[in-house]
mmCIF file of C-alpha atoms in Angstrom:
data_model
loop_
_atom_site.group_PDB
_atom_site.id
_atom_site.type_symbol
_atom_site.label_atom_id
_atom_site.label_comp_id
_atom_site.label_asym_id
_atom_site.label_seq_id
_atom_site.Cartn_x
_atom_site.Cartn_y
_atom_site.Cartn_z
ATOM 1 C CA MET A 1 -130.007 49.722 93.170
ATOM 2 C CA LEU A 2 -132.080 51.802 95.571
ATOM 3 C CA GLN A 3 -132.614 55.415 94.652
ATOM 4 C CA GLY A 4 -134.477 58.233 96.372
ATOM 5 C CA PHE A 5 -136.838 60.565 94.573
ATOM 6 C CA LYS A 6 -138.560 63.848 95.415
ATOM 7 C CA ILE A 7 -141.637 64.905 93.378
ATOM 8 C CA HIS A 8 -143.401 68.292 93.355
ATOM 9 C CA LEU A 9 -147.231 67.936 93.917
ATOM 10 C CA PHE A 10 -149.814 70.396 92.597
ATOM 11 C CA PRO A 11 -152.997 69.731 94.586
ATOM 12 C CA THR A 12 -156.358 71.393 94.030
ATOM 13 C CA GLN A 13 -157.895 73.497 96.764
ATOM 14 C CA LYS A 14 -159.875 70.540 98.112
ATOM 15 C CA GLN A 15 -156.895 68.200 97.946
ATOM 16 C CA GLU A 16 -154.679 70.766 99.787
ATOM 17 C CA TYR A 17 -157.316 70.953 102.482
ATOM 18 C CA LEU A 18 -157.045 67.144 102.902
ATOM 19 C CA LEU A 19 -153.231 67.313 102.825
ATOM 20 C CA TRP A 20 -153.208 69.760 105.767
ATOM 21 C CA LYS A 21 -155.789 67.599 107.579
ATOM 22 C CA SER A 22 -153.426 64.619 107.063
ATOM 23 C CA VAL A 23 -150.538 66.640 108.640
ATOM 24 C CA ASN A 24 -152.761 67.244 111.690
ATOM 25 C CA ALA A 25 -153.779 63.604 111.759
ATOM 26 C CA TYR A 26 -150.067 62.651 111.897
ATOM 27 C CA ARG A 27 -149.156 65.179 114.674
ATOM 28 C CA LEU A 28 -152.226 64.373 116.918
ATOM 29 C CA PRO A 29 -151.350 60.661 117.614
ATOM 30 C CA TRP A 30 -147.770 61.598 118.345
ATOM 31 C CA ASN A 31 -148.737 64.191 120.976
ATOM 32 C CA TRP A 32 -151.520 62.027 122.423
ATOM 33 C CA GLY A 33 -149.265 58.928 122.528
ATOM 34 C CA LEU A 34 -146.400 60.844 124.111
ATOM 35 C CA ALA A 35 -148.656 62.247 126.852
ATOM 36 C CA PHE A 36 -150.222 58.791 127.397
ATOM 37 C CA GLN A 37 -146.786 57.078 127.741
ATOM 38 C CA MET A 38 -145.426 59.809 130.003
ATOM 39 C CA LYS A 39 -148.499 59.404 132.309
ATOM 40 C CA ARG A 40 -147.879 55.687 132.562
ATOM 41 C CA PHE A 41 -144.212 56.230 133.195
ATOM 42 C CA ALA A 42 -144.969 58.707 136.004
ATOM 43 C CA GLU A 43 -147.343 56.181 137.608
ATOM 44 C CA GLY A 44 -144.741 53.502 137.495
ATOM 45 C CA GLU A 45 -146.510 51.381 134.821
ATOM 46 C CA LYS A 46 -144.839 49.703 131.914
ATOM 47 C CA LEU A 47 -144.880 51.512 128.585
ATOM 48 C CA LEU A 48 -147.160 50.089 125.929
ATOM 49 C CA GLY A 49 -145.943 48.689 122.640
ATOM 50 C CA SER A 50 -147.052 50.074 119.292
ATOM 51 C CA TYR A 51 -149.913 47.654 118.795
ATOM 52 C CA ALA A 52 -151.313 48.166 122.311
ATOM 53 C CA LEU A 53 -150.912 51.917 121.885
ATOM 54 C CA ARG A 54 -152.817 51.715 118.592
ATOM 55 C CA ALA A 55 -155.677 49.893 120.253
ATOM 56 C CA GLU A 56 -155.959 52.683 122.893
ATOM 57 C CA PHE A 57 -155.938 55.335 120.158
ATOM 58 C CA LYS A 58 -158.785 53.553 118.312
ATOM 59 C CA LYS A 59 -161.001 54.270 121.370
ATOM 60 C CA LEU A 60 -160.226 57.959 120.951
ATOM 61 C CA LYS A 61 -161.286 57.977 117.333
ATOM 62 C CA THR A 62 -164.821 56.821 118.313
ATOM 63 C CA GLN A 63 -165.419 60.197 120.075
ATOM 64 C CA GLU A 64 -167.319 62.834 118.126
ATOM 65 C CA GLU A 65 -164.612 65.430 118.789
ATOM 66 C CA PHE A 66 -162.117 63.369 116.755
ATOM 67 C CA SER A 67 -164.490 62.180 114.039
ATOM 68 C CA TRP A 68 -162.518 64.236 111.462
ATOM 69 C CA LEU A 69 -159.808 61.627 111.622
ATOM 70 C CA ASN A 70 -162.044 59.372 109.505
ATOM 71 C CA GLU A 71 -161.764 61.822 106.618
ATOM 72 C CA VAL A 72 -158.070 61.014 106.097
ATOM 73 C CA SER A 73 -156.091 57.818 105.791
ATOM 74 C CA GLY A 74 -155.852 55.796 108.983
ATOM 75 C CA ASN A 75 -152.433 54.552 107.958
ATOM 76 C CA GLY A 76 -150.874 57.914 108.803
ATOM 77 C CA THR A 77 -151.984 57.783 112.426
ATOM 78 C CA VAL A 78 -150.741 54.182 112.683
ATOM 79 C CA ILE A 79 -147.287 55.113 111.342
ATOM 80 C CA SER A 80 -147.139 58.086 113.733
ATOM 81 C CA LEU A 81 -147.650 55.758 116.720
ATOM 82 C CA PHE A 82 -145.016 53.341 115.363
ATOM 83 C CA ASP A 83 -142.554 56.241 114.982
ATOM 84 C CA LEU A 84 -143.212 57.225 118.594
ATOM 85 C CA THR A 85 -142.497 53.700 119.771
ATOM 86 C CA ASN A 86 -139.277 53.601 117.834
ATOM 87 C CA ALA A 87 -138.270 56.976 119.320
ATOM 88 C CA TYR A 88 -138.781 55.511 122.788
ATOM 89 C CA LYS A 89 -136.559 52.547 121.905
ATOM 90 C CA ARG A 90 -133.785 54.927 120.863
ATOM 91 C CA PHE A 91 -134.307 56.909 124.077
ATOM 92 C CA PHE A 92 -133.820 53.810 126.234
ATOM 93 C CA GLN A 93 -130.704 52.880 124.277
ATOM 94 C CA THR A 94 -129.290 56.342 124.997
ATOM 95 C CA GLN A 95 -130.153 56.048 128.684
ATOM 96 C CA LYS A 96 -128.300 52.733 128.936
ATOM 97 C CA GLN A 97 -125.094 54.554 128.004
ATOM 98 C CA GLY A 98 -125.224 56.300 131.410
ATOM 99 C CA GLU A 99 -125.727 60.040 130.624
ATOM 100 C CA LYS A 100 -129.284 60.854 131.713
ATOM 101 C CA PHE A 101 -129.168 64.637 131.114
ATOM 102 C CA THR A 102 -126.981 66.829 128.963
ATOM 103 C CA LYS A 103 -124.671 69.313 130.668
ATOM 104 C CA GLN A 104 -126.630 72.229 129.066
ATOM 105 C CA THR A 105 -129.927 70.905 130.487
ATOM 106 C CA ILE A 106 -128.443 70.546 133.978
ATOM 107 C CA ALA A 107 -126.948 74.061 133.880
ATOM 108 C CA GLU A 108 -130.198 75.640 132.688
ATOM 109 C CA ALA A 109 -132.255 73.792 135.359
ATOM 110 C CA LYS A 110 -129.812 74.948 138.053
ATOM 111 C CA ARG A 111 -129.948 78.547 136.841
ATOM 112 C CA LEU A 112 -133.801 78.564 136.876
ATOM 113 C CA GLY A 113 -134.049 76.527 140.072
ATOM 114 C CA LYS A 114 -136.189 73.936 138.279
ATOM 115 C CA LYS A 115 -136.408 70.217 139.076
ATOM 116 C CA LEU A 116 -135.556 67.992 136.140
ATOM 117 C CA THR A 117 -138.166 65.469 134.968
ATOM 118 C CA SER A 118 -138.114 62.558 132.545
ATOM 119 C CA TYR A 119 -139.177 64.901 129.736
ATOM 120 C CA GLU A 120 -135.807 66.708 129.885
ATOM 121 C CA MET A 121 -133.807 63.460 129.692
ATOM 122 C CA LYS A 122 -131.363 63.159 126.849
ATOM 123 C CA ASP A 123 -133.017 62.077 123.552
ATOM 124 C CA HIS A 124 -136.542 62.046 125.094
ATOM 125 C CA SER A 125 -139.220 62.728 122.490
ATOM 126 C CA LYS A 126 -140.770 66.174 122.434
ATOM 127 C CA PHE A 127 -144.335 67.350 121.696
ATOM 128 C CA LYS A 128 -144.901 68.631 118.187
ATOM 129 C CA LYS A 129 -146.122 72.171 118.285
ATOM 130 C CA LYS A 130 -148.347 73.127 115.352
ATOM 131 C CA SER A 131 -146.590 76.415 114.608
ATOM 132 C CA LEU A 132 -143.025 75.086 114.803
ATOM 133 C CA SER A 133 -143.020 71.426 113.812
ATOM 134 C CA LYS A 134 -142.370 70.411 110.232
ATOM 135 C CA PRO A 135 -145.600 69.862 108.243
ATOM 136 C CA VAL A 136 -145.231 66.174 107.296
ATOM 137 C CA PHE A 137 -147.191 62.952 107.191
ATOM 138 C CA SER A 138 -146.638 59.388 106.009
ATOM 139 C CA VAL A 139 -148.305 57.377 103.266
ATOM 140 C CA VAL A 140 -148.181 53.608 102.762
ATOM 141 C CA ASN A 141 -146.105 52.606 99.743
ATOM 142 C CA GLN A 142 -148.548 49.862 98.598
ATOM 143 C CA ASN A 143 -151.225 52.473 97.885
ATOM 144 C CA LEU A 144 -149.050 54.788 95.748
ATOM 145 C CA TYR A 145 -148.845 54.741 91.966
ATOM 146 C CA PHE A 146 -148.529 57.015 88.959
ATOM 147 C CA LYS A 147 -151.273 57.398 86.333
ATOM 148 C CA LYS A 148 -151.568 59.977 83.551
ATOM 149 C CA GLY A 149 -149.202 62.527 85.098
ATOM 150 C CA CYS A 150 -150.773 62.165 88.573
ATOM 151 C CA MET A 151 -149.852 60.392 91.769
ATOM 152 C CA ASN A 152 -152.532 58.547 93.678
ATOM 153 C CA LEU A 153 -152.675 59.312 97.464
ATOM 154 C CA GLU A 154 -154.971 57.341 99.682
ATOM 155 C CA LYS A 155 -158.253 59.251 100.540
ATOM 156 C CA ILE A 156 -156.867 62.347 98.779
ATOM 157 C CA GLY A 157 -157.067 61.154 95.188
ATOM 158 C CA LYS A 158 -154.972 61.594 92.105
ATOM 159 C CA VAL A 159 -152.799 64.648 92.660
ATOM 160 C CA GLU A 160 -151.130 66.315 89.683
ATOM 161 C CA CYS A 161 -147.323 66.039 89.901
ATOM 162 C CA LYS A 162 -144.315 67.334 87.991
ATOM 163 C CA HIS A 163 -140.969 65.595 87.702
ATOM 164 C CA SER A 164 -138.048 65.116 85.317
ATOM 165 C CA HIS A 165 -137.439 61.442 86.097
ATOM 166 C CA SER A 166 -137.852 58.844 83.363
ATOM 167 C CA PHE A 167 -139.769 56.065 85.069
ATOM 168 C CA ASN A 168 -140.513 52.797 83.315
ATOM 169 C CA GLU A 169 -143.751 52.677 81.274
ATOM 170 C CA GLY A 170 -145.311 50.215 83.757
ATOM 171 C CA LEU A 171 -145.125 52.735 86.497
ATOM 172 C CA ASN A 172 -147.696 54.913 84.794
ATOM 173 C CA SER A 173 -150.456 52.409 85.277
ATOM 174 C CA GLU A 174 -149.293 49.933 87.924
ATOM 175 C CA LYS A 175 -148.361 50.139 91.580
ATOM 176 C CA PHE A 176 -144.613 50.424 91.710
ATOM 177 C CA PHE A 177 -144.016 49.962 95.452
ATOM 178 C CA ASN A 178 -143.488 46.586 97.038
ATOM 179 C CA SER A 179 -141.745 45.029 100.059
ATOM 180 C CA ARG A 180 -138.394 45.103 98.118
ATOM 181 C CA VAL A 181 -138.427 48.849 97.635
ATOM 182 C CA HIS A 182 -137.269 49.953 101.044
ATOM 183 C CA SER A 183 -136.824 48.626 104.572
ATOM 184 C CA ARG A 184 -139.522 51.175 105.626
ATOM 185 C CA VAL A 185 -143.026 50.521 104.469
ATOM 186 C CA HIS A 186 -144.022 54.220 104.002
ATOM 187 C CA SER A 187 -142.972 57.419 102.284
ATOM 188 C CA ARG A 188 -143.169 61.068 103.378
ATOM 189 C CA VAL A 189 -145.201 63.974 102.116
ATOM 190 C CA HIS A 190 -144.093 67.376 103.451
ATOM 191 C CA TRP A 191 -144.689 71.076 102.957
ATOM 192 C CA THR A 192 -141.545 73.076 102.325
ATOM 193 C CA ASP A 193 -140.748 76.317 100.523
ATOM 194 C CA LYS A 194 -144.517 76.843 100.029
ATOM 195 C CA LYS A 195 -144.947 73.637 98.000
ATOM 196 C CA TRP A 196 -145.874 70.019 98.596
ATOM 197 C CA ILE A 197 -143.180 67.393 98.094
ATOM 198 C CA ILE A 198 -143.429 63.568 98.275
ATOM 199 C CA ALA A 199 -140.181 61.740 98.997
ATOM 200 C CA PHE A 200 -139.856 58.000 98.340
ATOM 201 C CA SER A 201 -137.290 55.318 97.414
ATOM 202 C CA MET A 202 -137.475 52.630 94.766
ATOM 203 C CA GLU A 203 -135.393 50.074 93.028
ATOM 204 C CA VAL A 204 -134.003 51.266 89.714
ATOM 205 C CA PRO A 205 -132.041 49.204 87.224
ATOM 206 C CA ASP A 206 -128.426 49.994 86.324
ATOM 207 C CA LEU A 207 -128.041 52.017 83.154
ATOM 208 C CA LYS A 208 -126.753 50.041 80.174
ATOM 209 C CA VAL A 209 -124.045 52.328 78.778
ATOM 210 C CA GLU A 210 -120.761 51.730 76.945
ATOM 211 C CA LEU A 211 -117.870 53.168 78.885
ATOM 212 C CA SER A 212 -114.845 54.965 77.327
ATOM 213 C CA ASP A 213 -111.289 53.873 77.783
ATOM 214 C CA PHE A 214 -110.018 56.983 79.676
ATOM 215 C CA SER A 215 -109.822 57.841 83.377
ATOM 216 C CA MET A 216 -110.691 61.071 85.177
ATOM 217 C CA GLY A 217 -109.199 62.742 88.284
ATOM 218 C CA ILE A 218 -111.319 65.124 90.392
ATOM 219 C CA ASP A 219 -109.789 67.696 92.783
ATOM 220 C CA VAL A 220 -112.451 69.399 94.898
ATOM 221 C CA GLY A 221 -111.740 72.624 96.760
ATOM 222 C CA ILE A 222 -112.903 76.030 97.900
ATOM 223 C CA LYS A 223 -111.946 78.275 95.003
ATOM 224 C CA ASN A 224 -113.793 75.992 92.575
ATOM 225 C CA LEU A 225 -116.184 73.201 93.366
ATOM 226 C CA ALA A 226 -114.207 70.780 91.250
ATOM 227 C CA VAL A 227 -111.295 70.784 88.827
ATOM 228 C CA VAL A 228 -111.392 67.724 86.573
ATOM 229 C CA SER A 229 -108.548 66.223 84.501
ATOM 230 C CA CYS A 230 -109.822 64.322 81.526
ATOM 231 C CA ASN A 231 -107.056 63.004 79.262
ATOM 232 C CA SER A 232 -104.895 65.753 80.891
ATOM 233 C CA LYS A 233 -107.399 68.397 79.741
ATOM 234 C CA LYS A 234 -108.724 70.821 82.288
ATOM 235 C CA ILE A 235 -112.425 71.139 83.087
ATOM 236 C CA VAL A 236 -113.477 73.577 85.811
ATOM 237 C CA PHE A 237 -116.796 73.603 87.714
ATOM 238 C CA GLN A 238 -117.356 76.939 89.403
ATOM 239 C CA ASN A 239 -118.194 77.460 93.076
ATOM 240 C CA VAL A 240 -121.870 78.432 93.168
ATOM 241 C CA ASN A 241 -121.429 80.206 96.526
ATOM 242 C CA LYS A 242 -119.386 82.925 94.741
ATOM 243 C CA THR A 243 -122.231 83.800 92.322
ATOM 244 C CA ARG A 244 -124.077 87.115 92.719
ATOM 245 C CA ARG A 245 -127.346 85.337 93.314
ATOM 246 C CA VAL A 246 -126.158 83.331 96.328
ATOM 247 C CA LYS A 247 -124.306 86.312 97.815
ATOM 248 C CA LYS A 248 -127.513 88.362 97.647
ATOM 249 C CA LEU A 249 -129.526 85.559 99.249
ATOM 250 C CA LYS A 250 -126.951 85.269 102.063
ATOM 251 C CA LYS A 251 -127.363 88.914 102.863
ATOM 252 C CA GLN A 252 -131.143 88.462 102.980
ATOM 253 C CA LEU A 253 -130.621 85.463 105.280
ATOM 254 C CA GLN A 254 -128.569 87.545 107.657
ATOM 255 C CA HIS A 255 -131.311 90.177 107.615
ATOM 256 C CA SER A 256 -133.935 87.479 108.496
ATOM 257 C CA GLN A 257 -131.764 86.179 111.340
ATOM 258 C CA ARG A 258 -131.501 89.655 112.915
ATOM 259 C CA ALA A 259 -135.264 90.174 112.464
ATOM 260 C CA LEU A 260 -135.949 86.867 114.259
ATOM 261 C CA ALA A 261 -133.662 87.816 117.187
ATOM 262 C CA ARG A 262 -135.830 90.940 117.795
ATOM 263 C CA LYS A 263 -139.130 89.104 117.888
ATOM 264 C CA LYS A 264 -140.721 88.204 121.238
ATOM 265 C CA LYS A 265 -140.767 84.537 122.053
ATOM 266 C CA GLY A 266 -144.230 82.969 121.661
ATOM 267 C CA SER A 267 -145.556 85.780 119.434
ATOM 268 C CA LYS A 268 -147.170 85.302 116.058
ATOM 269 C CA ASN A 269 -144.567 87.655 114.492
ATOM 270 C CA ARG A 270 -141.818 85.276 115.736
ATOM 271 C CA VAL A 271 -143.505 82.393 113.960
ATOM 272 C CA LYS A 272 -143.699 84.373 110.702
ATOM 273 C CA ALA A 273 -139.995 85.366 111.091
ATOM 274 C CA ILE A 274 -139.069 81.647 111.548
ATOM 275 C CA GLN A 275 -140.996 80.739 108.442
ATOM 276 C CA GLN A 276 -139.295 83.583 106.451
ATOM 277 C CA LEU A 277 -135.883 82.480 107.687
ATOM 278 C CA SER A 278 -136.597 78.885 106.756
ATOM 279 C CA LEU A 279 -137.761 79.874 103.316
ATOM 280 C CA ARG A 280 -134.563 81.793 102.549
ATOM 281 C CA TYR A 281 -132.268 79.170 104.034
ATOM 282 C CA ASN A 282 -133.890 76.407 102.050
ATOM 283 C CA LYS A 283 -133.612 78.463 98.857
ATOM 284 C CA ILE A 284 -129.854 78.731 99.288
ATOM 285 C CA LEU A 285 -129.568 75.036 100.167
ATOM 286 C CA ASN A 286 -131.561 74.063 97.062
ATOM 287 C CA ILE A 287 -129.262 76.138 94.825
ATOM 288 C CA ARG A 288 -126.167 74.380 96.309
ATOM 289 C CA HIS A 289 -127.685 70.930 96.036
ATOM 290 C CA ASP A 290 -128.795 71.654 92.416
ATOM 291 C CA ALA A 291 -125.241 72.727 91.505
ATOM 292 C CA ILE A 292 -123.774 69.540 92.937
ATOM 293 C CA HIS A 293 -126.312 67.377 91.159
ATOM 294 C CA LYS A 294 -125.641 69.026 87.828
ATOM 295 C CA THR A 295 -121.860 68.864 88.258
ATOM 296 C CA THR A 296 -121.829 65.137 89.233
ATOM 297 C CA THR A 297 -124.230 64.264 86.401
ATOM 298 C CA LEU A 298 -122.071 66.070 83.856
ATOM 299 C CA ILE A 299 -118.970 64.210 85.052
ATOM 300 C CA VAL A 300 -120.464 60.700 84.994
ATOM 301 C CA GLU A 301 -122.149 61.322 81.646
ATOM 302 C CA MET A 302 -118.710 61.594 80.080
ATOM 303 C CA LEU A 303 -118.637 57.836 80.783
ATOM 304 C CA PRO A 304 -115.025 57.263 81.831
ATOM 305 C CA LYS A 305 -113.959 53.785 82.782
ATOM 306 C CA LYS A 306 -112.558 55.118 86.143
ATOM 307 C CA ILE A 307 -112.957 58.151 88.323
ATOM 308 C CA VAL A 308 -110.483 58.964 91.068
ATOM 309 C CA ILE A 309 -111.344 61.308 93.957
ATOM 310 C CA GLU A 310 -109.560 62.303 97.113
ATOM 311 C CA ASP A 311 -110.206 60.955 100.586
ATOM 312 C CA LEU A 312 -110.282 64.313 102.370
ATOM 313 C CA ASN A 313 -110.185 64.718 106.121
ATOM 314 C CA ILE A 314 -113.241 67.017 106.286
ATOM 315 C CA ALA A 315 -113.414 66.896 110.119
ATOM 316 C CA GLY A 316 -109.815 68.061 110.319
ATOM 317 C CA MET A 317 -110.361 70.773 107.724
ATOM 318 C CA MET A 318 -113.386 72.082 109.580
ATOM 319 C CA LYS A 319 -111.129 72.838 112.579
ATOM 320 C CA ASN A 320 -109.672 75.781 110.687
ATOM 321 C CA LYS A 321 -111.805 78.630 111.963
ATOM 322 C CA HIS A 322 -110.963 80.783 108.929
ATOM 323 C CA LEU A 323 -112.180 78.203 106.415
ATOM 324 C CA SER A 324 -114.736 76.121 108.271
ATOM 325 C CA SER A 325 -117.852 77.999 107.065
ATOM 326 C CA THR A 326 -116.602 78.024 103.453
ATOM 327 C CA ILE A 327 -115.853 74.337 103.549
ATOM 328 C CA ALA A 328 -119.262 73.600 105.067
ATOM 329 C CA GLU A 329 -120.970 75.536 102.235
ATOM 330 C CA GLN A 330 -119.283 73.389 99.631
ATOM 331 C CA ASN A 331 -121.064 70.204 100.798
ATOM 332 C CA LEU A 332 -118.079 68.047 99.826
ATOM 333 C CA TYR A 333 -119.539 64.930 101.536
ATOM 334 C CA LYS A 334 -122.708 65.221 99.454
ATOM 335 C CA PHE A 335 -120.575 65.634 96.322
ATOM 336 C CA ARG A 336 -118.805 62.389 97.058
ATOM 337 C CA GLN A 337 -122.065 60.696 97.980
ATOM 338 C CA GLN A 338 -123.646 61.553 94.683
ATOM 339 C CA MET A 339 -120.602 60.616 92.709
ATOM 340 C CA ALA A 340 -120.724 57.181 94.388
ATOM 341 C CA TYR A 341 -124.315 56.273 93.519
ATOM 342 C CA LYS A 342 -124.251 57.802 90.010
ATOM 343 C CA ALA A 343 -121.021 55.998 89.154
ATOM 344 C CA GLU A 344 -122.428 52.737 90.476
ATOM 345 C CA GLN A 345 -125.548 53.126 88.416
ATOM 346 C CA ARG A 346 -123.411 53.365 85.212
ATOM 347 C CA ARG A 347 -120.901 50.768 86.479
ATOM 348 C CA ILE A 348 -118.056 53.288 86.474
ATOM 349 C CA LYS A 349 -115.179 52.292 88.780
ATOM 350 C CA LEU A 350 -114.906 54.963 91.518
ATOM 351 C CA VAL A 351 -111.517 54.935 93.284
ATOM 352 C CA THR A 352 -110.728 56.867 96.458
ATOM 353 C CA ALA A 353 -107.063 57.911 96.561
ATOM 354 C CA ASP A 354 -105.173 57.308 99.779
ATOM 355 C CA ARG A 355 -105.427 60.257 102.165
ATOM 356 C CA PHE A 356 -101.663 60.773 102.275
ATOM 357 C CA PHE A 357 -101.208 60.592 98.504
ATOM 358 C CA PRO A 358 -99.252 63.830 97.658
ATOM 359 C CA SER A 359 -101.722 65.309 95.159
ATOM 360 C CA SER A 360 -102.322 68.775 96.478
ATOM 361 C CA LYS A 361 -104.266 68.959 99.751
ATOM 362 C CA ARG A 362 -102.474 69.306 103.068
ATOM 363 C CA SER A 363 -102.625 66.063 105.063
ATOM 364 C CA SER A 364 -102.335 65.626 108.825
ATOM 365 C CA LYS A 365 -98.789 64.191 108.583
ATOM 366 C CA ARG A 366 -97.162 65.787 105.582
ATOM 367 C CA SER A 367 -97.764 68.500 103.014
ATOM 368 C CA SER A 368 -95.556 67.248 100.208
ATOM 369 C CA LYS A 369 -96.845 67.863 96.672
ATOM 370 C CA ARG A 370 -95.972 66.040 93.457
ATOM 371 C CA CYS A 371 -95.295 67.481 89.975
ATOM 372 C CA CYS A 372 -97.609 65.751 87.425
ATOM 373 C CA SER A 373 -94.861 65.942 84.840
ATOM 374 C CA CYS A 374 -91.697 64.606 86.433
ATOM 375 C CA GLY A 375 -92.881 63.393 89.852
ATOM 376 C CA TRP A 376 -90.753 65.843 91.922
ATOM 377 C CA ILE A 377 -92.273 66.595 95.289
ATOM 378 C CA LYS A 378 -92.412 70.210 96.436
ATOM 379 C CA LYS A 379 -92.487 70.117 100.197
ATOM 380 C CA ASP A 380 -92.810 73.840 100.828
ATOM 381 C CA LEU A 381 -96.059 74.392 98.884
ATOM 382 C CA THR A 382 -98.519 76.306 101.101
ATOM 383 C CA ILE A 383 -102.227 76.839 100.835
ATOM 384 C CA GLN A 384 -101.646 80.413 99.589
ATOM 385 C CA ASP A 385 -99.709 79.197 96.538
ATOM 386 C CA ARG A 386 -102.256 78.875 93.718
ATOM 387 C CA ILE A 387 -99.616 78.195 90.971
ATOM 388 C CA PHE A 388 -97.486 75.060 91.083
ATOM 389 C CA PHE A 389 -93.946 75.669 89.803
ATOM 390 C CA CYS A 390 -91.582 72.730 89.402
ATOM 391 C CA SER A 391 -87.916 73.626 89.865
ATOM 392 C CA GLN A 392 -86.832 70.360 88.280
ATOM 393 C CA CYS A 393 -88.633 70.392 84.910
ATOM 394 C CA GLY A 394 -89.832 74.001 84.889
ATOM 395 C CA ILE A 395 -93.502 73.290 84.428
ATOM 396 C CA GLU A 396 -95.904 75.918 85.734
ATOM 397 C CA LEU A 397 -99.684 75.314 86.075
ATOM 398 C CA ASP A 398 -102.636 75.749 88.379
ATOM 399 C CA ARG A 399 -102.161 73.742 91.568
ATOM 400 C CA ASP A 400 -105.663 72.264 91.508
ATOM 401 C CA PHE A 401 -105.248 71.089 87.912
ATOM 402 C CA ASN A 402 -101.853 69.557 88.870
ATOM 403 C CA ALA A 403 -103.624 67.630 91.661
ATOM 404 C CA ALA A 404 -106.369 66.486 89.260
ATOM 405 C CA VAL A 405 -103.804 65.147 86.790
ATOM 406 C CA ASN A 406 -102.035 63.273 89.601
ATOM 407 C CA LEU A 407 -105.319 61.766 90.647
ATOM 408 C CA GLU A 408 -106.083 60.763 87.004
ATOM 409 C CA ARG A 409 -102.882 58.786 86.894
ATOM 410 C CA TYR A 410 -103.343 57.281 90.379
ATOM 411 C CA GLU A 411 -103.037 53.562 90.752
ATOM 412 C CA ALA A 412 -104.179 51.947 94.017
ATOM 413 C CA GLY A 413 -101.937 49.580 95.862
#
């Protein structure tokens, strides 16, 4: 199966200089190509394809002013022009749908008394500003490989890297990228949170493990990230957003947002404020993603034969203005996404319960809830009721655990 990886790079001072130069060499062709295509469009000429655009850019590289482009890999500039061509294809597909400008763009132009141009059209590519655009560049997969704890990057050299992934032994000495790895022929290196990260995809074999003979039911929610029923035993995974660390970072994030609002547009202080805001936001995001990764890994490493999860109506739940932000912070879609690929890798059967199965969550048509002991349905159970009490058999237990037990015993069909 295809799996994505992110690896932390530790470049030397000289290598970091070349990394930043590669970022500039990726942004320059995009801005030059966009200006070149817009000029042709304004003059009524046909837009050039990626190969013709590449031939025009080669003429630019012969000039002494742009001789520094020869110090970095030329593949990055080529990929940048290909990305621009693909962006134009998406732009033309959007225009075929009929809506040339967004309502917001039309209203702003009317307010300023400005005439709209092709640049303001919906989904039209924008110029990449050095201070605001994401520092990123592409590398060709065929030239990447691991060797002695380092990753080889074209024209940059062997950059020290750190990761916790257990790659096959052959990957330490041989090139591991080929045409079967991904539909794209390149990977991304980007600067985020004051560190260099390379992101790539590769084929990994399924894990050969022996599964147990029990099933598991998972009830996700807001109070806790997940309540798991394993052989009718309760396992709770806490909500990381309720920890003291995340609450403190969220207060710092609000402070950064207010500081950014006070900065003058176009000033250097505003750029610094944006960078500070991005750093704090990514820190919270990484904590949440790390919690989901650890939770899903712990669940699948129990090696059940079947895992049952709910098919939640996230879009409908987000319409509740009192809970929308809390639900968004839980990243429930990412939780389900990770459960899917980790279960597939271990050949665990992942079952999605019907949306209207009366486990616990409120559906769009009915809110009936089922007792995990006798099967009685309590129709008047509200979202405020945290304890499920069955008036038929007298059982009393946590409502989330009751839902997890129901999911554990769920049979499709």
